[in-house]
Each structure stands twice: as C-alpha cells, then as structure tokens.
PDB file of C-alpha atoms in Angstrom:
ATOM      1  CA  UNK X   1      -4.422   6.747  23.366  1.00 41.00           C
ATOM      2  CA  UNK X   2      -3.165   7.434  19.700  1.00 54.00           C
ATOM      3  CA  UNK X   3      -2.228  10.882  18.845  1.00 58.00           C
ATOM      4  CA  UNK X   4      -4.077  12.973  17.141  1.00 66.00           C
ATOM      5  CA  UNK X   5      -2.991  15.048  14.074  1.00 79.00           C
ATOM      6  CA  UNK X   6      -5.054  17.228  13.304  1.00 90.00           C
ATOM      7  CA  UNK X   7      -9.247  17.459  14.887  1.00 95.00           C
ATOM      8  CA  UNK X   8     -11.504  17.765  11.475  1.00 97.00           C
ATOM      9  CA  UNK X   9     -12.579  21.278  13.398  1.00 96.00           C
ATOM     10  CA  UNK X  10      -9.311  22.932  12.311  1.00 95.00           C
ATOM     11  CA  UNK X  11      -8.641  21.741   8.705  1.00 97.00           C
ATOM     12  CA  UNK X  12     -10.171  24.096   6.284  1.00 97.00           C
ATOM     13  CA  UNK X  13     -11.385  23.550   2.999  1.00 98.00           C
ATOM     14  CA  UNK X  14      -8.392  25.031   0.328  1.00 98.00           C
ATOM     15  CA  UNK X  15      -5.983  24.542   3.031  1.00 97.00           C
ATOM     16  CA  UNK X  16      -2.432  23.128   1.247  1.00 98.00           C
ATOM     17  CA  UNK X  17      -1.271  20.160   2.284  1.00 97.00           C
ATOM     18  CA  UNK X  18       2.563  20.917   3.085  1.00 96.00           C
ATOM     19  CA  UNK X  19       4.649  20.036  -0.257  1.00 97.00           C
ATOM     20  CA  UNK X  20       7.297  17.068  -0.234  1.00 96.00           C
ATOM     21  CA  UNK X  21      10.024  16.750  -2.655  1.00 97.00           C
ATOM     22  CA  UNK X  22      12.123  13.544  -3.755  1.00 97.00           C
ATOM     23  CA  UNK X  23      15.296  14.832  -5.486  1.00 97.00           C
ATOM     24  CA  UNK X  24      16.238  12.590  -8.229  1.00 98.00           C
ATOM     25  CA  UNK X  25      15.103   9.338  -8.577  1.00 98.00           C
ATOM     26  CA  UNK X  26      17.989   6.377  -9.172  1.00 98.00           C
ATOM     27  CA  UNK X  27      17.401   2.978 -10.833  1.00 98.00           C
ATOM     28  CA  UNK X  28      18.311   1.657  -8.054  1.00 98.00           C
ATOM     29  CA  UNK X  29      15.000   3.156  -6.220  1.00 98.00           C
ATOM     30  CA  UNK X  30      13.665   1.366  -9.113  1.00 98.00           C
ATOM     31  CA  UNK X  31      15.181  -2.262  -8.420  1.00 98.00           C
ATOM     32  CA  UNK X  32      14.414  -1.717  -4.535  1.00 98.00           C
ATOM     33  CA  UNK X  33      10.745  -1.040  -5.541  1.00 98.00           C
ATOM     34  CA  UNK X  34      10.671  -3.969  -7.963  1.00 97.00           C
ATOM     35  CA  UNK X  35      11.935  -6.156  -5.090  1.00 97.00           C
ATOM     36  CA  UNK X  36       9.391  -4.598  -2.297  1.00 97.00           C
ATOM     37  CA  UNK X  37       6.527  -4.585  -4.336  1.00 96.00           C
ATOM     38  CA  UNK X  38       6.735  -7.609  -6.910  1.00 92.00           C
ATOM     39  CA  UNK X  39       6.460  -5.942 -10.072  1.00 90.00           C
ATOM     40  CA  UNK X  40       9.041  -7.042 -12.271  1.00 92.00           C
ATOM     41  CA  UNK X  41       8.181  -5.730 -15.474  1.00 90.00           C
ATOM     42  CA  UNK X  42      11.672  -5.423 -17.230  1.00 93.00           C
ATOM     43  CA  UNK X  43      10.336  -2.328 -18.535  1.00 92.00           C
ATOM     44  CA  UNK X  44      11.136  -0.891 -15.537  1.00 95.00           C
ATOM     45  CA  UNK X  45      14.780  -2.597 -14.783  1.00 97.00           C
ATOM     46  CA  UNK X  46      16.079  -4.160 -17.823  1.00 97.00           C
ATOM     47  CA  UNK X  47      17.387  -1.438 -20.285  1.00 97.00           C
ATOM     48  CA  UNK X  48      17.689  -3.715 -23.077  1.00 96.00           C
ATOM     49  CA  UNK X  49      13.858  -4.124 -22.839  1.00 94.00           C
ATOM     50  CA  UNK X  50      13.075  -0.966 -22.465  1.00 94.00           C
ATOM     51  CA  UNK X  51      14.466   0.107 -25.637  1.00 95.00           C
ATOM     52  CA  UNK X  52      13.642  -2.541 -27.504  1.00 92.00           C
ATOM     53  CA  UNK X  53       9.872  -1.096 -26.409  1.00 87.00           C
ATOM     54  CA  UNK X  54      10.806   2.058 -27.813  1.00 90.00           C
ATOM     55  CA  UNK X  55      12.239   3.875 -24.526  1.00 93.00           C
ATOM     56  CA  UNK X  56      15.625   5.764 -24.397  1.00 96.00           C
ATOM     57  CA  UNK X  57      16.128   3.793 -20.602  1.00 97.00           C
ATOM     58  CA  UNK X  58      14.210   2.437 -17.919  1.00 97.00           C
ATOM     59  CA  UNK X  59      11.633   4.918 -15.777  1.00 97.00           C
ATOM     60  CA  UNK X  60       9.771   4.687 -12.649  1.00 97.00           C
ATOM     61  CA  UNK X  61       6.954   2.375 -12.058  1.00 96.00           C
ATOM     62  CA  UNK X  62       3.370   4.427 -11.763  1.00 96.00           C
ATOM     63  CA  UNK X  63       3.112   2.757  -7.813  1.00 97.00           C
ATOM     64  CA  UNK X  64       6.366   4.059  -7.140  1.00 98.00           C
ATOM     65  CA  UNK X  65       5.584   7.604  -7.478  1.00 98.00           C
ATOM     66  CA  UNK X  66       1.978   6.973  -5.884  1.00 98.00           C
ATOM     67  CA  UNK X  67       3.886   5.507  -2.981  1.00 98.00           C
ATOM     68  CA  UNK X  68       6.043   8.550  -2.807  1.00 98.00           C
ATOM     69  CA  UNK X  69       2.537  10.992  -3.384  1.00 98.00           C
ATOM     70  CA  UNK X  70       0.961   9.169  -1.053  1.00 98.00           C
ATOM     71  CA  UNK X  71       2.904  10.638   2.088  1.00 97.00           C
ATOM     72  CA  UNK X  72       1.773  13.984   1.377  1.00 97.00           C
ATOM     73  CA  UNK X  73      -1.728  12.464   3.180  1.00 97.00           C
ATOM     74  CA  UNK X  74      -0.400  10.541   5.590  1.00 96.00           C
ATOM     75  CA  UNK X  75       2.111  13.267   6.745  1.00 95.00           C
ATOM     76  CA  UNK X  76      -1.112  15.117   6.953  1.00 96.00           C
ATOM     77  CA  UNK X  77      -3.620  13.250   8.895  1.00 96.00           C
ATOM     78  CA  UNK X  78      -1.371   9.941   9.934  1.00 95.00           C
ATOM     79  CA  UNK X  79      -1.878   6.674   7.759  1.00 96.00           C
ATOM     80  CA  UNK X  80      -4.819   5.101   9.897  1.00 96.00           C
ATOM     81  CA  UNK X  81      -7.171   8.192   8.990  1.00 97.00           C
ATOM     82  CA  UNK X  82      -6.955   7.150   4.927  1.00 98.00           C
ATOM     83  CA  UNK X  83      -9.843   5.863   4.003  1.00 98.00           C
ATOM     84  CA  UNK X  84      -9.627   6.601   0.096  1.00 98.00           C
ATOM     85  CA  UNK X  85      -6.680   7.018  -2.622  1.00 98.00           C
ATOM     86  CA  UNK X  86      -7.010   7.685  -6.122  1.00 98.00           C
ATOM     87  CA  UNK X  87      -4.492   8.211  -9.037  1.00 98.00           C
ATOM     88  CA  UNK X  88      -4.317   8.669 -12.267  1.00 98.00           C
ATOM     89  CA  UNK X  89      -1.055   8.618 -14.168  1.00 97.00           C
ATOM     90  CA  UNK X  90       0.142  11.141 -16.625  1.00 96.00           C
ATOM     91  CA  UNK X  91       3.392  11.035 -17.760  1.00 95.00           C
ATOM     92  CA  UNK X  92       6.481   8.887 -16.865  1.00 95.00           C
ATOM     93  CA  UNK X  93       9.731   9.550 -14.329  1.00 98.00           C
ATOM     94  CA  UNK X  94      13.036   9.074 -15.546  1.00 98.00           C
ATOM     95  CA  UNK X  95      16.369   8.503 -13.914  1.00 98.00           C
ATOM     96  CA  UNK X  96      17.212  11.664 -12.535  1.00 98.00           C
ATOM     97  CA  UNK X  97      13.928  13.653 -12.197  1.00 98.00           C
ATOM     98  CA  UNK X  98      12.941  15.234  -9.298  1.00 98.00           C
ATOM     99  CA  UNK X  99       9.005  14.114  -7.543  1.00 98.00           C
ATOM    100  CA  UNK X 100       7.430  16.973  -6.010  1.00 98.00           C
ATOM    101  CA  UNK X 101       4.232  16.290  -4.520  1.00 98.00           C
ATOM    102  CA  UNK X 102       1.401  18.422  -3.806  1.00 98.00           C
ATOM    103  CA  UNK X 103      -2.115  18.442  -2.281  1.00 98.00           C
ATOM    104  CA  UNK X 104      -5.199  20.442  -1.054  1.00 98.00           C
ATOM    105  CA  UNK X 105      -8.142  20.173   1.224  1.00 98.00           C
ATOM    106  CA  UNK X 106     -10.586  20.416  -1.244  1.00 98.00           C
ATOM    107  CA  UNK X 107     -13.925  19.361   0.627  1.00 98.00           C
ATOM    108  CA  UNK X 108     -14.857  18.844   4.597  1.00 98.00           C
ATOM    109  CA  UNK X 109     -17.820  16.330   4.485  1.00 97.00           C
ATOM    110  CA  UNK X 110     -19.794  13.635   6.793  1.00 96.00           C
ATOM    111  CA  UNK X 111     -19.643  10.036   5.507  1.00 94.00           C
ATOM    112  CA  UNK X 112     -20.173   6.847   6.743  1.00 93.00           C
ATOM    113  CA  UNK X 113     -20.683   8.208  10.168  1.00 95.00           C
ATOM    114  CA  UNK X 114     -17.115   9.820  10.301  1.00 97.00           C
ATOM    115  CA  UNK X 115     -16.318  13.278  10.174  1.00 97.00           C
ATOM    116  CA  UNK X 116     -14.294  13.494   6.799  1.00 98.00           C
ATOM    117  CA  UNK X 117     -11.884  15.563   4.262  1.00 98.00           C
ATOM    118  CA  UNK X 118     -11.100  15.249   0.747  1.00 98.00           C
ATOM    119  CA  UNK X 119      -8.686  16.482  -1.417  1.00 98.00           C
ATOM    120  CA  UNK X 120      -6.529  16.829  -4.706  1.00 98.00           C
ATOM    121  CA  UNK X 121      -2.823  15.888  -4.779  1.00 98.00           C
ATOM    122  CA  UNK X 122      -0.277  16.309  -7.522  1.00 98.00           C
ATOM    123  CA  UNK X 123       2.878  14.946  -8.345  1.00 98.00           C
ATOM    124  CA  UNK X 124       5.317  16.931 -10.863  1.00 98.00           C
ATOM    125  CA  UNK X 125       8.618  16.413 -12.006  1.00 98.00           C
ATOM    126  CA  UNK X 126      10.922  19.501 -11.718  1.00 98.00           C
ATOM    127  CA  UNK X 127      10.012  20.776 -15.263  1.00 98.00           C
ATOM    128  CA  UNK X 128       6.489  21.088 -13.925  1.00 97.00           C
ATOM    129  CA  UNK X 129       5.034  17.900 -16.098  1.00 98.00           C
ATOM    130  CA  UNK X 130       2.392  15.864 -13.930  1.00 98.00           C
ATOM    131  CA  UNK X 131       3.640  12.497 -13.479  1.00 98.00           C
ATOM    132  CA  UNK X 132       0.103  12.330 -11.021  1.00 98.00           C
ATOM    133  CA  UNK X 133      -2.946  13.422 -10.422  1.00 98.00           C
ATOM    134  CA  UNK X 134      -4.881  12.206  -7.309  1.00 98.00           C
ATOM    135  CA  UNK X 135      -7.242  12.424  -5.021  1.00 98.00           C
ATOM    136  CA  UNK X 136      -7.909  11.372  -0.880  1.00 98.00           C
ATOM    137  CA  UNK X 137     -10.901  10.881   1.387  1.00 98.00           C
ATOM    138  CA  UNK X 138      -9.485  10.966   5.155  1.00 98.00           C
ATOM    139  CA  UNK X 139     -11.750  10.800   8.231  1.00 97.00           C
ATOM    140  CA  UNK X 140     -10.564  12.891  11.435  1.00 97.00           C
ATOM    141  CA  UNK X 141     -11.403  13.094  15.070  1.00 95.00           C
ATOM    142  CA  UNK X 142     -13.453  15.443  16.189  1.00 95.00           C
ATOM    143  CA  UNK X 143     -11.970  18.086  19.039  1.00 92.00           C
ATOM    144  CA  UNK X 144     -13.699  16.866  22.007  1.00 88.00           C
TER     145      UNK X 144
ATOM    146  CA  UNK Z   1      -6.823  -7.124 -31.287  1.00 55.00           C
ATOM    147  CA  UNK Z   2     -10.456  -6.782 -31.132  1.00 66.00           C
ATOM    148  CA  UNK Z   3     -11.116  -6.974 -27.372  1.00 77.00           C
ATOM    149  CA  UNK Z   4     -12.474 -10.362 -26.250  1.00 84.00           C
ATOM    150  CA  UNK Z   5     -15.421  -9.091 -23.711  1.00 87.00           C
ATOM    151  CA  UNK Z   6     -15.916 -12.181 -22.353  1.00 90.00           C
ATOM    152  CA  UNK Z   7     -13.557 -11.909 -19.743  1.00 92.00           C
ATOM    153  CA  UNK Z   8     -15.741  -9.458 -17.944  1.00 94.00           C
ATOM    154  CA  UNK Z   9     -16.723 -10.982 -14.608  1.00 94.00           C
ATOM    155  CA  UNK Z  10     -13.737 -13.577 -14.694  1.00 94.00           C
ATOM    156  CA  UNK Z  11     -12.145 -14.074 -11.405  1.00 95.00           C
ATOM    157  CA  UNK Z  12      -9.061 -15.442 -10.572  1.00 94.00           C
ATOM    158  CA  UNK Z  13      -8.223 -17.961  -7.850  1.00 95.00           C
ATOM    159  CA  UNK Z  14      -8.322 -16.218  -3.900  1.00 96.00           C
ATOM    160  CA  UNK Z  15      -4.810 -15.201  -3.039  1.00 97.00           C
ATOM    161  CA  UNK Z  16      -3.627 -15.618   0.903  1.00 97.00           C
ATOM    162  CA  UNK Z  17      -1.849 -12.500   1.905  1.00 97.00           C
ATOM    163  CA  UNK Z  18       0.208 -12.384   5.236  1.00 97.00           C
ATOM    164  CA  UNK Z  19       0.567  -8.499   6.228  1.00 98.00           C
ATOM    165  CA  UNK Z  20       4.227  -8.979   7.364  1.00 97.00           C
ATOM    166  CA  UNK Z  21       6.139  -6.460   9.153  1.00 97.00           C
ATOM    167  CA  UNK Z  22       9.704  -7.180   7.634  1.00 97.00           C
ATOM    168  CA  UNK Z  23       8.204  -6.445   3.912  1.00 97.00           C
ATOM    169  CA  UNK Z  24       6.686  -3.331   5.258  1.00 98.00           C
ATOM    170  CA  UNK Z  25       9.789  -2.086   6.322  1.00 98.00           C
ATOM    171  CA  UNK Z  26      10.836  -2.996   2.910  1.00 98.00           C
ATOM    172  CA  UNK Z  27       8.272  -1.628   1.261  1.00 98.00           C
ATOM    173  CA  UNK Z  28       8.169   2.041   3.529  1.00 98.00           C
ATOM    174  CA  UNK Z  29      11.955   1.956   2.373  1.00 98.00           C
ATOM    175  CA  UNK Z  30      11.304   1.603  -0.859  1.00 98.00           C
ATOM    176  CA  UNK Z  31       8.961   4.563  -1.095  1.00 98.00           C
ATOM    177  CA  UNK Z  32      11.280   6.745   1.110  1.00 97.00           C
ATOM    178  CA  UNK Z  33       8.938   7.077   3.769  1.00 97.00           C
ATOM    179  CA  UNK Z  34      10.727   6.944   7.523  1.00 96.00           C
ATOM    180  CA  UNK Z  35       7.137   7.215   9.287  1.00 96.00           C
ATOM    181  CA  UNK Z  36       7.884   5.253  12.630  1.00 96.00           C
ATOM    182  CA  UNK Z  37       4.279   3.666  11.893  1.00 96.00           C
ATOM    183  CA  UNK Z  38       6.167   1.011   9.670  1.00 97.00           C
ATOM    184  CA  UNK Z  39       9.193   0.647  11.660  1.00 97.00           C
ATOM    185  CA  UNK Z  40       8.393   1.158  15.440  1.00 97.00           C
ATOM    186  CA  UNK Z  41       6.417  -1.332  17.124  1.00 96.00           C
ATOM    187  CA  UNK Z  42       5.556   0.632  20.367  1.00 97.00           C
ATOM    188  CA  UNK Z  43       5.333   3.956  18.718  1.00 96.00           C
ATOM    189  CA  UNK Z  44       3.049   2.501  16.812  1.00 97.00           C
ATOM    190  CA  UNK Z  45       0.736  -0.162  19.057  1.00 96.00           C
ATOM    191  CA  UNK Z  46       0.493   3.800  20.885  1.00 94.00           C
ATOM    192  CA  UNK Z  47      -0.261   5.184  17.803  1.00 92.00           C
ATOM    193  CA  UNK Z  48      -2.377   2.716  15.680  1.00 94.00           C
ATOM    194  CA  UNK Z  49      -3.153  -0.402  17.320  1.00 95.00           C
ATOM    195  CA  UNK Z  50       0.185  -1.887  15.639  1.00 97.00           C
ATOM    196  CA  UNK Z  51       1.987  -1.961  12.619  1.00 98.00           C
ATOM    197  CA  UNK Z  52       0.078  -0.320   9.693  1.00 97.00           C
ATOM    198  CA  UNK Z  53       1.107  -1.481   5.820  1.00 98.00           C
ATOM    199  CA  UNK Z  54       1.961   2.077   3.761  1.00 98.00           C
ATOM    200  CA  UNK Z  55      -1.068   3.404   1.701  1.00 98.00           C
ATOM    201  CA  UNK Z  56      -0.131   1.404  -1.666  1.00 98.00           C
ATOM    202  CA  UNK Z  57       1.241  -1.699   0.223  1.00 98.00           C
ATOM    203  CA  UNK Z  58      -1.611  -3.700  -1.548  1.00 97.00           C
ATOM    204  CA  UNK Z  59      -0.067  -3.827  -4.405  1.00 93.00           C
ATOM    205  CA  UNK Z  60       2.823  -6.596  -3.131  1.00 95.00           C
ATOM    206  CA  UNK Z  61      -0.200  -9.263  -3.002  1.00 92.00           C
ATOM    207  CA  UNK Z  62       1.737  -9.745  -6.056  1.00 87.00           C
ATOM    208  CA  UNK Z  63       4.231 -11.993  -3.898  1.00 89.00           C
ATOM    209  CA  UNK Z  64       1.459 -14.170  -3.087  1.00 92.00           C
ATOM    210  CA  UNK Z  65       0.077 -15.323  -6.096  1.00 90.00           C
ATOM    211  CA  UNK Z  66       0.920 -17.940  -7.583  1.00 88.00           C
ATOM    212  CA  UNK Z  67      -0.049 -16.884 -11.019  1.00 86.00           C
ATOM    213  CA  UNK Z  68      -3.594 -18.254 -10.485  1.00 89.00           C
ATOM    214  CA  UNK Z  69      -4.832 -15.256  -8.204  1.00 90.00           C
ATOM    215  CA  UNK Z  70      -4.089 -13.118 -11.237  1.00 86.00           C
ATOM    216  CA  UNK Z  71      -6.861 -12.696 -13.857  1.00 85.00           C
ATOM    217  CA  UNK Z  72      -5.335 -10.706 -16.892  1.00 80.00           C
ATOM    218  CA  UNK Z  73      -6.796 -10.350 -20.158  1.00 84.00           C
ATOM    219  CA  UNK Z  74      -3.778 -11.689 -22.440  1.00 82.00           C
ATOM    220  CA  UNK Z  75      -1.680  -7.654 -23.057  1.00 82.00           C
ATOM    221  CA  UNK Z  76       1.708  -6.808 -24.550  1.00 81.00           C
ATOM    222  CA  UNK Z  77       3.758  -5.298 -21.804  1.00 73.00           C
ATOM    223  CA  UNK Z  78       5.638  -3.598 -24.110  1.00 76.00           C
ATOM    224  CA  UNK Z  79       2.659  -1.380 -25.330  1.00 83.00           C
ATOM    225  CA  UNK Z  80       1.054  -1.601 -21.490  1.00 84.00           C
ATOM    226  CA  UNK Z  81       0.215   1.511 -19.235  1.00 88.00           C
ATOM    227  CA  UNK Z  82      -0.706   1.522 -15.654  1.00 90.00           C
ATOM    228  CA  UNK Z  83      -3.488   3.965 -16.299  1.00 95.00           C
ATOM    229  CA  UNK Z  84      -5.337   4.274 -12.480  1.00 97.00           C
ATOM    230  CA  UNK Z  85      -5.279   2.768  -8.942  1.00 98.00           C
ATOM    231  CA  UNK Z  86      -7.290   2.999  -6.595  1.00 98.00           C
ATOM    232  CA  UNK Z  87      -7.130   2.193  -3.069  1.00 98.00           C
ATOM    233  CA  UNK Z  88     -10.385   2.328  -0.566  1.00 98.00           C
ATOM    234  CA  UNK Z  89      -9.908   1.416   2.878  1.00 98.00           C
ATOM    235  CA  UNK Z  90     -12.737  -0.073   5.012  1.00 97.00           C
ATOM    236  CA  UNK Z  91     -10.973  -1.356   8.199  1.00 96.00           C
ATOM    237  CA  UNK Z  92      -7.602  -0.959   9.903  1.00 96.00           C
ATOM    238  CA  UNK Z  93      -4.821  -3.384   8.332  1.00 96.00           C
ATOM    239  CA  UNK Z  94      -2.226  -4.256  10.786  1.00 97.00           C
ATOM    240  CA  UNK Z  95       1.531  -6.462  10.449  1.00 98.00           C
ATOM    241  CA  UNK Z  96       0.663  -9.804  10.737  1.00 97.00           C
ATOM    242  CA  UNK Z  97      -2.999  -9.563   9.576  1.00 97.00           C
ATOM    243  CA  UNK Z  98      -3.932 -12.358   7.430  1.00 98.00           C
ATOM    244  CA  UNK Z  99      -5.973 -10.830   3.991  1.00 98.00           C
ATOM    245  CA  UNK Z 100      -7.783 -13.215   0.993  1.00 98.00           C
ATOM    246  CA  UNK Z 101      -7.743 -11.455  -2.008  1.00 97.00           C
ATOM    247  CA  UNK Z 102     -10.027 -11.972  -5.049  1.00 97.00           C
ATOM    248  CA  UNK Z 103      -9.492 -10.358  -8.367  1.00 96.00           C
ATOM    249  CA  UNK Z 104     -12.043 -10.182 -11.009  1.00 96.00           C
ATOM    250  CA  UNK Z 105     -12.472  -8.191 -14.264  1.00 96.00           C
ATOM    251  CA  UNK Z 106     -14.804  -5.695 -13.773  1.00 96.00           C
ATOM    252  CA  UNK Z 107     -14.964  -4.107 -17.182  1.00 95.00           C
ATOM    253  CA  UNK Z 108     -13.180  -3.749 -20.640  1.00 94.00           C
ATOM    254  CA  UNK Z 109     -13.834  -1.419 -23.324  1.00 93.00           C
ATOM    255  CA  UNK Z 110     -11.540   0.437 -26.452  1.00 91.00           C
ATOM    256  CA  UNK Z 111     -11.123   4.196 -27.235  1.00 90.00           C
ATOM    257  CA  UNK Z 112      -9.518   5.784 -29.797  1.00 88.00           C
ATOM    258  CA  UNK Z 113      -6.045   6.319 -29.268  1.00 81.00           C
ATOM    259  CA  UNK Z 114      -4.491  10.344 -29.527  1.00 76.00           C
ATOM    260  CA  UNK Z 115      -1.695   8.710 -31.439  1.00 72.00           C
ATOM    261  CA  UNK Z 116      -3.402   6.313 -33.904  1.00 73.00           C
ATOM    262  CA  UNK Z 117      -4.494   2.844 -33.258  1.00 81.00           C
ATOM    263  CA  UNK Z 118      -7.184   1.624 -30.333  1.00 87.00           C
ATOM    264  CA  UNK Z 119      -6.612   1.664 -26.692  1.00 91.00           C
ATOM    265  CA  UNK Z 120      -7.724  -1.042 -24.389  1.00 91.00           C
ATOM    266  CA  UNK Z 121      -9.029  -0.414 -20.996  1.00 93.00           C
ATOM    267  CA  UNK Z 122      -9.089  -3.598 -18.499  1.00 94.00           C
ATOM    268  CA  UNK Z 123     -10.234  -2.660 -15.148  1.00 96.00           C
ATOM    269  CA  UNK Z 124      -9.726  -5.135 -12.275  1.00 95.00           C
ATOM    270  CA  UNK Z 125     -10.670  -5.275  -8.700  1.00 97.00           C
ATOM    271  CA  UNK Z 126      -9.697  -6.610  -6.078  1.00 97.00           C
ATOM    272  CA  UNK Z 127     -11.482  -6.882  -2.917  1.00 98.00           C
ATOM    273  CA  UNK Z 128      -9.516  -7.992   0.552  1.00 98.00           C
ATOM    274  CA  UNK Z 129     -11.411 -10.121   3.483  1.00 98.00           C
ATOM    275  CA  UNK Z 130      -9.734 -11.074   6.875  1.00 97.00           C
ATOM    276  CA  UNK Z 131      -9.911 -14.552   7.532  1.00 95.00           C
ATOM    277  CA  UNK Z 132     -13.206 -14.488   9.286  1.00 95.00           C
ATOM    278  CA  UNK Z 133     -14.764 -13.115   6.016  1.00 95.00           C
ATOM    279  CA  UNK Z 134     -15.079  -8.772   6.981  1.00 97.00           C
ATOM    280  CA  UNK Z 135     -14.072  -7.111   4.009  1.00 98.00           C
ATOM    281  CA  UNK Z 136     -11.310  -4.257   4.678  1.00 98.00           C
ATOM    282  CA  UNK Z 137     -10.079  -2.690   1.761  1.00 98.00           C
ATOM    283  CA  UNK Z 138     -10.824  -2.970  -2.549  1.00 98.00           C
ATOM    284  CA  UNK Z 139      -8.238  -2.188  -4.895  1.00 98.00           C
ATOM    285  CA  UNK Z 140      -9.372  -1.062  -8.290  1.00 98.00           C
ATOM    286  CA  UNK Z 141      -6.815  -0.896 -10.675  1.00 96.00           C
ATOM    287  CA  UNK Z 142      -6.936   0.411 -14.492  1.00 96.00           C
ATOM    288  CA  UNK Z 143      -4.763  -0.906 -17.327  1.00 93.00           C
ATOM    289  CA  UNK Z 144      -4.540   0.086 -20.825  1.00 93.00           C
ATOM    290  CA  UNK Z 145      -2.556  -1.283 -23.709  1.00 89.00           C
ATOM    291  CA  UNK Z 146      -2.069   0.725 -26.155  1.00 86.00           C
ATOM    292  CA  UNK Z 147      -1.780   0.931 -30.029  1.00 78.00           C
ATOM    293  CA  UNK Z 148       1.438   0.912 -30.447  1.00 66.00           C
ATOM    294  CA  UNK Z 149       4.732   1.268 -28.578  1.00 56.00           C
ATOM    295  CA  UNK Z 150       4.667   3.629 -25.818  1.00 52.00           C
ATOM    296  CA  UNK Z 151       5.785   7.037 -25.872  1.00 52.00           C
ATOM    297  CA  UNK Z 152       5.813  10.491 -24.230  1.00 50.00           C
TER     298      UNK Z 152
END
C-alpha cells in the first residue's frame, strides 16, 4: 500500500507549500543538466558562445530551474499525484544565484473523477527577480 | 523573417523513448532532488508501483531522436528563448516503460517585441503513447525567437 502524503480533506486552499532553496548554482550543475537532459545549446556551456550572443557568461537552462521548482509539488503531495505542470519563464539564472522556490494551494477542485488541488509556484533568485512562474494540478486521496 | 505559417500542423517522425532507470538517477541528480522515488527500487515499487521519471524528465526524449522526431521551424539560437512548458500527466510513467513520442507544430504567430523588432512564438506538442497505443502524458512547449540578441 503506497503512502499517503497528505488526504485532499486536510489541504486548504491558500495553504503554502513549504519553501525550498538551492544556494548558488555552478556551471557545472549546468554541464550535468546538459548531459541528463540532452540540451546542448552552447548557450548554456560554451562561454565563447554565449558572449558572442551578447551574454556576459553562460546561465541556467529554463528546465533546469523548472526541475529544481518542480520539487516544491512533489515534496508536497509525492510525484505520482502530479497530474499538471506549467511554467513560464521570466528572467535568466546566472552562475552563482541562489533558486528559491515557492508555491500555494490556490484551488481544491473535482476533475476527472479525482479529488484535486491546484496551485501557484514561484521561483526567485536571491535579489527577489522571478526566474519562474508556475502553476500545478495534483489529485489526492481521499481520508477514508 | 516573416514567419512561414505553413509549418503549422507539421509533425515530425515518432520518437521511441525507453524510461530507463540509470538516466533517471541522472536526471533526479541533476535537478538536486534525493527523493528515494528515483533511486530506491523497493521504496518505491511500495510507494508507486516502481520507479517514477522526475516531473520534467520528458524533456530527455531529446536522447532519442534522431533529429527526425524533432519538428522545428528553422530559429537562431542565439536570439532563442524557452518561453513555456508544459507538462500534463494522464497515466503513471514507470523505469523501463517504453513511450512513442510525436511532435507537431501546433501554432505560430509574431508580437511586437518590448525591445524593438518582432517576436516569434512556435508552440509544439508533444503527445506520449505506451506501446499498446494509451496516451499518458503531452508536453506543450513554447519557443520564441526574438528580435535581436537576447538580453535582461
């Protein structure tokens, strides 16, 4: 029998999703994304590309940051309870900045049969810029 | 460039996916995440049936194709954003799943840009089928190139 996290019962809506921080990002988390994900855009690796597209070095890739957001939810509920995950990506990480991630229970609903949350999530860096702003459906158990 | 419209509704060539547990690993590494989901197999057969892929782990179909799964509008990396993604989940993915993935463009259109210059939007989807044809997750995904070099 899995485990359950958290019954839908007990989640409230504007309840905070508890925050998680990276502390500054390397470009070597860079070249170990590259290699786990397959995106190999020198703009992201190769410093002589990136200035030669107008960049003072090379910064994060979009996914890696959603990757990192992305456990706020599944910290939350547990990964097999996503059923939705949205972002939209503001500005850019550099080598050194900070990811702090954020979210909130925003909505309890019924869907598909499944007894369902949704929420906002953010990801800042540690000026406070968004790097992220997201969204998540999840479905929960009911308590018995 | 004047966008060229008619590669709305292109698709590119299905792309054969194995869901393997060593490049989850990788992957959950790579985003810092030490959930015992992606690592454990008996924590997580108890847990989730199996293995589970990470949230975004869609994106390393990119491994798979050949370069004919992929269905790109011709865009200038240098002056190209990853402007969305979207992941939607339909039924459990597990390590050593089996996934065909087909990519098509689903739209195109131009806005102004805040900086000068027109921005392109390509948006692409991709939808993922086990090998007896169920559909378990789409992957929407929203590019723009910009007007001219990229910056903050």
């Amino acid at each position: 029998m899995p485990a359950v996290k958290r019954y839908w019962e007990d989640v409230k809506e504007g309840e905070a999703l508890p925050e998680m921080r990276i502390e500054g990002l390397t470009r070597t988390d860079f070249v170990r994304y590259a290699g786990a994900s397959g995106d190999f855009n020198p703009i992201h690796h190769d410093q002589t590309f990136a200035e030669a597209s107008g960049n003072p070095t090379v910064f994060a890739m979009g996914m890696l940051n959603a990757g990192i957001l992305s456990r706020v939810v599944t910290r939350f509920v547990g990964r097999p309870a996503v059923r939705r995950y949205r972002v939209r990506f503001a500005t850019r990480a550099w080598p050194g900045d900070d990811v702090v991630c954020t979210g909130k229970v925003t909505r309890k609903l019924e869907e598909d049969g499944e007894a369902r949350i949704a929420g906002e999530l953010h990801a800042v860096n540690q000026k406070g810029e968004t790097l992220i702003s997201g969204s998540f459906v999840a479905a929960l158990p009911r308590r018995p | 460039m004047p966008i060229d419209r008619s590669w709305i509704g292109r698709t590119g060539e299905p792309v054969v996916m194995h869901v393997e547990r060593g490049k989850i690993r990788e992957f959950a590494r790579a985003i810092k995440d030490a959930d015992p989901l992606y690592f454990d197999e008996e924590y997580a057969k108890r847990e989730a049936g199996g293995i589970m892929p990470p949230v975004t782990f869609l994106q390393t179909m990119a491994h798979w194709d050949d370069g004919r799964g992929r269905v790109r509008p011709p865009m200038d990396l240098k002056r190209t954003l990853h402007g969305e993604q979207e992941f939607e989940f339909l039924r459990p993915i597990h390590a050593g799943g089996v996934l065909t993935a087909r990519t098509r463009v689903a739209d195109m259109y131009e806005k102004p840009g805040r900086r000068g210059g027109t921005m392109t939007f390509v948006v692409m989807e991709t939808e993922f089928t086990t090998q007896r044809g169920e559909l378990v997750a789409r992957a929407r995904q929203v590019g723009i190139e910009t007007g001219q070099v990229v910056k903050d």
